[in-house]
Amino acid sequence: VLKEPLKDGIKILLLAKISFDALHGLSIQILDIDPGYTLGDLEKEKQDTIKRLQTEHVFNTNKSIALPLLPQRIAIISVETSKGYADFLQVIKTNSWNYKFFFMLFPSLLQGDKAAQSIISQLNRIKKVKQHFDAVAIIRGGGGDVGLSCYNNYNLAKTIAEFPLPVLTGIGHSTNETVSEMIAHTNAITPTKLAEFLIQKFHNVSVPVKNAEKYIAVHAKQILDYATQQLLAELKLFKSVTENMVTNGKYRIAECIGELQQHSEAILLKQHREIKHKSIIIIKDSNNYVMHKRVQLTQAASAVQYSLPRIFKQERIGLKHIEEKIQVMHPENILKRGFSITTLNGKLVQQIKNIKAGDLLQTKIYSGIITSEVITTKKNSDE
């Protein structure tokens, strides 16, 4: 009747029978429950949660977050064995348009006392990696309307309201909305409807895009056809204009050739006259130049003939002086003056450091060669 399991903290009004058994002791048998009493308490919790969220101005916060045009990356809070989760995946994976989605499951309890805290924990996990997702989907199905009071929990509802990504709910029931569904960005009554909502989001983009493709294709063809016609017309006009230009050009070239021939003949005749005139001048000037150079050559020959004996005499005297100097410097003449030449092993001795005791030296003087053995050597004091 309550559509909620009995749990700690729930208030109920019941009709019961107390009995005592010698073996089992005292026992109580519930005969009837007044649902109005308990439902009123659950409704009060729901209304208190709504009022607190409205007072804190967060009731519509998650709804104000923009859902991406193509919400493709979905973080799912559900349980792998949930029938609703299976229905959701089946609808998504078998969509007729082959739209592709990326899902990641964050397992959580979906009903009962610990469900609210379990869902909050998974939302906190998703928040740490929010950049990898476009939205969060809370999916529950297969449990009917039983155990939904956890979705009226204030802490869970506030976490959803303030979550940085759009939160989508598909809890799967047909009764009054829970607070979590009210404050979520988008609520679908079943996981199947939530899957259809996501597919429709893709469809809302796909259909206009395909229509735009058709529109572009049709108009592009029209533009190309028109451009082709314009091009053909311009080509025809261009051909006509160029043919006229070529014809006019031929006439102009013929005229230019005639004018060129006339001008070239006149220029050639003028140049021929100038060349003939200059050749006469050149012949005259060259005769004068040759005559002038002949006179200069005759004068130079006379000067050479006059100066040559004197030059030869001076050079002969100079050569004689050089010959005398060479004779004086001749080795034999040097030896005659008392000088000598000392060698060691055929090499001229210039440094005493190259001589040692026992060496055989050859000393050449004017009258002969003296061979001597070195006893001792002594360097000059200034060396």
Coordinates of C-alpha atoms in Angstrom, one line a residue:
V1 CA 0.0 0.0 0.0
L2 CA 2.8 2.4 1.0
K3 CA 5.0 1.4 -2.0
E4 CA 7.9 1.8 0.5
P5 CA 9.6 -1.0 2.5
L6 CA 9.6 -0.8 6.3
K7 CA 12.8 0.8 7.4
D8 CA 14.4 2.6 10.4
G9 CA 12.8 6.0 11.0
I10 CA 9.6 5.4 9.1
K11 CA 6.4 6.3 10.9
I12 CA 3.4 4.0 10.5
L13 CA -0.1 3.8 12.0
L14 CA -1.1 0.1 12.3
L15 CA -3.6 -2.3 13.8
A16 CA -1.7 -5.1 15.6
K17 CA -2.4 -8.1 17.8
I18 CA 0.0 -9.0 20.6
S19 CA 0.3 -12.6 21.7
F20 CA 2.5 -14.6 24.0
D21 CA 3.8 -18.1 23.3
A22 CA 5.6 -20.2 25.9
L23 CA 8.1 -21.3 23.3
H24 CA 8.7 -18.1 21.3
G25 CA 7.8 -15.5 23.8
L26 CA 6.1 -12.2 23.1
S27 CA 5.2 -11.4 19.4
I28 CA 3.2 -8.8 17.5
Q29 CA 1.1 -9.5 14.5
I30 CA 0.3 -6.6 12.2
L31 CA -3.3 -6.8 11.0
D32 CA -3.6 -3.6 9.0
I33 CA -1.7 -0.4 8.3
D34 CA -3.2 3.1 7.7
P35 CA -1.3 4.3 4.6
G36 CA -2.6 7.9 5.0
Y37 CA -0.5 8.4 8.1
T38 CA 2.8 7.3 6.6
L39 CA 2.2 8.8 3.2
G40 CA 1.5 12.1 4.8
D41 CA 4.9 11.9 6.6
L42 CA 6.7 11.0 3.3
E43 CA 4.9 13.9 1.5
K44 CA 5.9 16.3 4.2
E45 CA 9.6 15.2 3.7
K46 CA 9.2 15.8 0.0
Q47 CA 7.6 19.3 0.4
D48 CA 10.3 20.3 3.0
T49 CA 13.0 19.4 0.5
I50 CA 11.4 21.4 -2.2
K51 CA 10.9 24.4 0.1
R52 CA 14.6 24.3 1.2
L53 CA 15.9 24.1 -2.4
Q54 CA 13.7 27.0 -3.5
T55 CA 14.8 29.1 -0.5
E56 CA 18.4 28.4 -1.4
H57 CA 17.6 29.5 -5.0
V58 CA 19.0 26.2 -6.5
F59 CA 15.8 24.5 -7.5
N60 CA 16.3 25.4 -11.2
T61 CA 20.1 25.7 -11.2
N62 CA 20.7 22.4 -13.1
K63 CA 18.0 23.2 -15.6
S64 CA 19.8 26.4 -16.5
I65 CA 22.9 24.5 -17.7
A66 CA 23.0 24.2 -21.5
L67 CA 22.8 20.7 -22.7
P68 CA 25.3 20.2 -25.7
L69 CA 23.7 20.2 -29.1
L70 CA 24.9 16.6 -29.5
P71 CA 25.1 15.0 -26.0
Q72 CA 27.2 12.0 -27.0
R73 CA 29.3 11.3 -23.8
I74 CA 27.0 10.1 -21.0
A75 CA 28.0 9.1 -17.5
I76 CA 25.4 6.6 -16.3
I77 CA 24.5 6.0 -12.6
S78 CA 22.7 2.7 -12.5
V79 CA 23.4 -0.9 -11.8
E80 CA 24.5 -3.4 -14.5
T81 CA 21.7 -5.9 -13.7
S82 CA 19.0 -3.2 -13.9
K83 CA 16.3 -3.9 -16.5
G84 CA 16.0 -0.2 -17.1
Y85 CA 19.7 0.1 -17.8
A86 CA 19.4 -2.8 -20.3
D87 CA 16.4 -1.2 -22.0
F88 CA 18.2 2.1 -22.3
L89 CA 21.3 0.5 -24.0
Q90 CA 19.1 -1.6 -26.3
V91 CA 17.2 1.5 -27.6
I92 CA 20.5 3.5 -28.0
K93 CA 22.4 0.7 -29.8
T94 CA 19.7 -0.3 -32.2
N95 CA 18.7 3.2 -33.3
S96 CA 17.8 3.3 -37.0
W97 CA 20.1 6.2 -37.8
N98 CA 23.2 4.5 -36.3
Y99 CA 24.0 7.5 -34.1
K100 CA 27.0 6.7 -31.9
F101 CA 27.2 7.4 -28.1
F102 CA 29.9 6.8 -25.5
F103 CA 28.7 5.5 -22.1
M104 CA 30.5 4.8 -18.8
L105 CA 28.7 3.1 -16.0
F106 CA 29.1 4.3 -12.4
P107 CA 27.4 1.5 -10.3
S108 CA 25.2 2.6 -7.5
L109 CA 22.4 1.4 -5.2
L110 CA 19.1 2.7 -6.7
Q111 CA 16.6 2.3 -3.8
G112 CA 16.6 1.8 -0.1
D113 CA 18.2 3.7 2.9
K114 CA 21.7 3.8 1.4
A115 CA 20.7 4.7 -2.2
A116 CA 20.9 8.5 -1.7
Q117 CA 24.4 8.4 -0.3
S118 CA 25.5 5.9 -3.0
I119 CA 24.3 8.1 -5.8
I120 CA 25.9 11.2 -4.2
S121 CA 29.3 9.3 -4.1
Q122 CA 29.1 8.5 -7.7
L123 CA 28.1 12.0 -8.7
N124 CA 31.2 13.2 -6.8
R125 CA 33.4 10.7 -8.7
I126 CA 31.9 12.0 -12.0
K127 CA 32.5 15.6 -11.0
K128 CA 36.3 15.0 -10.8
V129 CA 36.3 13.9 -14.5
K130 CA 33.5 16.1 -15.7
Q131 CA 35.5 17.3 -18.8
H132 CA 35.1 13.8 -20.3
F133 CA 31.3 13.9 -20.3
D134 CA 28.4 15.9 -21.7
A135 CA 25.7 14.9 -19.2
V136 CA 24.9 12.4 -16.4
A137 CA 22.0 10.0 -16.6
I138 CA 20.4 8.4 -13.5
I139 CA 18.7 5.3 -14.7
R140 CA 16.4 2.9 -12.7
G141 CA 13.9 0.5 -13.9
G142 CA 12.2 -2.8 -13.1
G143 CA 11.3 -1.9 -9.5
G144 CA 8.0 -0.3 -10.1
D145 CA 7.0 2.5 -7.7
V146 CA 8.5 0.8 -4.7
G147 CA 11.5 2.5 -2.8
L148 CA 11.4 6.0 -4.5
S149 CA 11.5 8.0 -1.2
C150 CA 15.3 8.2 -1.4
Y151 CA 14.9 10.5 -4.5
N152 CA 13.2 13.0 -2.2
N153 CA 16.3 13.2 0.0
Y154 CA 17.5 16.8 0.5
N155 CA 21.2 16.0 0.1
L156 CA 20.8 14.0 -3.1
A157 CA 18.4 16.6 -4.6
K158 CA 20.8 19.5 -3.8
T159 CA 23.8 17.6 -5.2
I160 CA 21.9 17.1 -8.4
A161 CA 20.7 20.8 -8.5
E162 CA 24.3 22.1 -8.1
F163 CA 26.0 19.5 -10.3
P164 CA 28.1 21.2 -13.1
L165 CA 26.8 18.9 -15.8
P166 CA 23.2 18.5 -17.0
V167 CA 21.6 15.6 -15.0
L168 CA 19.0 13.5 -16.9
T169 CA 16.7 11.1 -15.0
G170 CA 14.9 8.0 -16.1
I171 CA 13.8 6.4 -12.8
G172 CA 10.9 4.5 -14.3
H173 CA 7.6 5.1 -12.6
S174 CA 4.3 6.7 -13.5
T175 CA 3.2 8.3 -10.1
N176 CA 4.1 11.8 -8.8
E177 CA 7.6 13.1 -9.6
T178 CA 10.2 12.9 -6.9
V179 CA 12.3 16.0 -6.0
S180 CA 15.3 14.6 -7.8
E181 CA 13.3 14.4 -11.0
M182 CA 11.9 17.9 -10.5
I183 CA 15.2 19.6 -10.2
A184 CA 17.0 17.5 -12.8
H185 CA 17.8 19.2 -16.2
T186 CA 15.5 16.7 -18.0
N187 CA 13.3 14.0 -16.7
A188 CA 11.9 11.0 -18.6
I189 CA 9.3 8.7 -17.1
T190 CA 11.3 5.6 -18.2
P191 CA 14.8 4.7 -19.3
T192 CA 13.4 3.9 -22.7
K193 CA 12.0 7.4 -23.0
L194 CA 15.3 8.9 -21.9
A195 CA 17.1 7.0 -24.6
E196 CA 14.6 8.2 -27.1
F197 CA 15.2 11.8 -25.9
L198 CA 18.9 11.5 -26.5
I199 CA 18.3 10.0 -30.0
Q200 CA 15.9 12.8 -30.7
K201 CA 18.6 15.4 -29.8
F202 CA 20.8 13.9 -32.5
H203 CA 17.8 13.7 -34.9
N204 CA 17.1 17.4 -34.3
V205 CA 20.5 18.2 -35.7
S206 CA 20.7 15.4 -38.3
V207 CA 17.5 16.3 -40.1
P208 CA 18.3 20.0 -40.6
V209 CA 21.8 19.0 -41.6
K210 CA 20.5 16.6 -44.2
N211 CA 18.0 19.1 -45.4
A212 CA 20.8 21.6 -45.7
E213 CA 22.9 19.1 -47.6
K214 CA 20.0 18.7 -50.1
Y215 CA 19.5 22.4 -50.3
I216 CA 23.2 23.0 -50.9
A217 CA 23.4 20.3 -53.5
V218 CA 20.4 21.7 -55.4
H219 CA 21.5 25.3 -55.2
A220 CA 25.1 24.4 -56.0
K221 CA 23.9 22.7 -59.1
Q222 CA 21.9 25.7 -60.1
I223 CA 24.8 28.0 -59.5
L224 CA 27.1 25.8 -61.5
D225 CA 24.6 25.5 -64.3
Y226 CA 24.2 29.3 -64.4
A227 CA 28.0 29.8 -64.1
T228 CA 28.5 27.3 -67.0
Q229 CA 26.1 29.2 -69.2
Q230 CA 27.7 32.5 -68.3
L231 CA 31.1 31.0 -69.1
L232 CA 30.0 29.7 -72.5
A233 CA 28.5 33.1 -73.4
E234 CA 31.7 34.8 -72.3
L235 CA 33.8 32.3 -74.2
K236 CA 31.8 33.0 -77.3
L237 CA 32.1 36.7 -76.9
F238 CA 35.8 36.3 -76.2
K239 CA 36.3 34.3 -79.3
S240 CA 34.5 36.9 -81.4
V241 CA 36.5 39.8 -79.9
T242 CA 39.8 38.0 -80.2
E243 CA 39.1 37.1 -83.9
N244 CA 38.5 40.8 -84.6
M245 CA 41.6 41.8 -82.7
V246 CA 43.7 39.2 -84.6
T247 CA 42.3 40.4 -88.0
N248 CA 43.0 44.1 -87.1
G249 CA 46.4 43.0 -85.8
K250 CA 47.2 41.4 -89.1
Y251 CA 46.3 44.6 -91.0
R252 CA 48.3 46.7 -88.6
I253 CA 51.3 44.4 -88.9
A254 CA 51.2 44.6 -92.7
E255 CA 51.1 48.4 -92.5
C256 CA 54.0 48.4 -90.0
I257 CA 56.0 46.1 -92.3
G258 CA 55.5 48.5 -95.2
E259 CA 56.4 51.5 -93.1
L260 CA 59.4 49.6 -91.7
Q261 CA 60.7 48.8 -95.2
Q262 CA 60.4 52.4 -96.3
H263 CA 62.1 53.7 -93.2
S264 CA 64.8 51.0 -93.3
E265 CA 65.6 51.8 -96.9
A266 CA 65.9 55.5 -96.1
I267 CA 68.1 54.8 -93.1
L268 CA 70.3 52.4 -95.0
L269 CA 70.8 55.0 -97.8
K270 CA 71.7 57.7 -95.2
Q271 CA 74.1 55.4 -93.4
H272 CA 75.7 54.4 -96.7
R273 CA 76.3 58.1 -97.5
E274 CA 77.8 58.7 -94.0
I275 CA 80.0 55.6 -94.3
K276 CA 81.3 56.7 -97.7
H277 CA 82.0 60.2 -96.4
K278 CA 83.8 58.9 -93.3
S279 CA 85.9 56.5 -95.4
I280 CA 87.2 59.4 -97.5
I281 CA 88.1 61.3 -94.2
I282 CA 89.7 58.1 -92.8
I283 CA 91.8 57.6 -95.9
K284 CA 92.9 61.2 -95.9
D285 CA 93.7 61.2 -92.2
S286 CA 95.5 57.9 -92.4
N287 CA 97.8 59.2 -95.2
N288 CA 98.7 62.2 -93.1
Y289 CA 99.3 60.0 -90.0
V290 CA 101.6 57.7 -91.9
M291 CA 103.6 60.6 -93.4
H292 CA 103.9 62.1 -89.9
K293 CA 105.1 58.8 -88.3
R294 CA 107.6 58.3 -91.2
V295 CA 109.2 61.7 -90.4
Q296 CA 109.3 60.8 -86.7
L297 CA 110.9 57.4 -87.5
T298 CA 113.6 59.0 -89.7
Q299 CA 114.4 61.4 -86.9
A300 CA 114.6 58.6 -84.3
A301 CA 116.9 56.5 -86.6
S302 CA 119.3 59.5 -87.0
A303 CA 119.3 60.0 -83.2
V304 CA 120.0 56.3 -82.6
Q305 CA 122.8 56.3 -85.2
Y306 CA 124.4 59.3 -83.5
S307 CA 124.0 58.0 -79.9
L308 CA 124.8 54.3 -80.4
P309 CA 128.7 54.5 -80.4
R310 CA 128.7 56.6 -77.2
I311 CA 126.3 54.2 -75.5
F312 CA 128.4 51.1 -76.5
K313 CA 131.6 52.8 -75.1
Q314 CA 129.9 53.5 -71.8
E315 CA 128.6 50.0 -71.5
R316 CA 132.0 48.5 -72.4
I317 CA 133.7 50.5 -69.6
G318 CA 131.0 49.3 -67.1
L319 CA 131.4 45.7 -68.1
K320 CA 135.2 45.9 -67.7
H321 CA 134.8 47.2 -64.1
I322 CA 132.4 44.3 -63.3
E323 CA 134.9 41.8 -64.8
E324 CA 137.7 43.2 -62.6
K325 CA 135.4 42.9 -59.4
I326 CA 134.6 39.3 -60.4
Q327 CA 138.3 38.4 -60.8
V328 CA 139.1 39.9 -57.4
M329 CA 136.3 37.8 -55.8
H330 CA 137.4 34.5 -57.5
P331 CA 138.3 31.8 -54.9
E332 CA 141.9 31.4 -56.3
N333 CA 142.6 35.1 -56.0
I334 CA 141.2 35.1 -52.4
L335 CA 143.5 32.1 -51.6
K336 CA 146.4 34.1 -53.1
R337 CA 145.8 36.8 -50.5
G338 CA 146.4 34.3 -47.7
F339 CA 142.9 33.1 -47.0
S340 CA 142.0 29.4 -46.6
I341 CA 138.8 27.2 -46.9
T342 CA 138.2 24.5 -44.2
T343 CA 135.8 21.6 -44.9
L344 CA 134.6 18.6 -42.9
N345 CA 133.4 15.6 -44.9
G346 CA 133.2 17.8 -48.0
K347 CA 131.0 20.4 -46.2
L348 CA 132.2 24.0 -45.4
V349 CA 132.9 24.5 -41.7
Q350 CA 131.1 27.7 -40.5
Q351 CA 130.3 26.9 -36.8
I352 CA 132.8 25.5 -34.2
K353 CA 129.9 23.6 -32.5
N354 CA 129.8 21.2 -35.5
I355 CA 133.5 20.2 -34.8
K356 CA 134.6 17.6 -32.2
A357 CA 138.0 16.1 -31.2
G358 CA 139.1 13.4 -33.6
D359 CA 137.5 14.9 -36.7
L360 CA 139.7 15.1 -39.9
L361 CA 139.6 18.6 -41.4
Q362 CA 140.8 19.6 -44.9
T363 CA 142.1 23.1 -45.2
K364 CA 142.6 24.4 -48.8
I365 CA 145.2 27.2 -49.4
Y366 CA 146.5 28.6 -52.6
S367 CA 149.4 26.2 -52.9
G368 CA 147.5 23.0 -51.9
I369 CA 145.4 21.1 -49.3
I370 CA 146.3 20.4 -45.7
T371 CA 144.6 17.5 -43.8
S372 CA 144.6 17.8 -40.0
E373 CA 143.1 16.0 -36.9
V374 CA 141.2 18.0 -34.3
I375 CA 142.8 17.8 -30.8
T376 CA 140.6 20.3 -29.0
T377 CA 138.2 23.1 -29.8
K378 CA 137.6 26.4 -28.1
K379 CA 134.7 28.8 -28.6
N380 CA 135.1 32.6 -28.7
S381 CA 134.1 34.3 -25.5
D382 CA 131.4 36.4 -27.3
E383 CA 129.6 33.3 -28.7

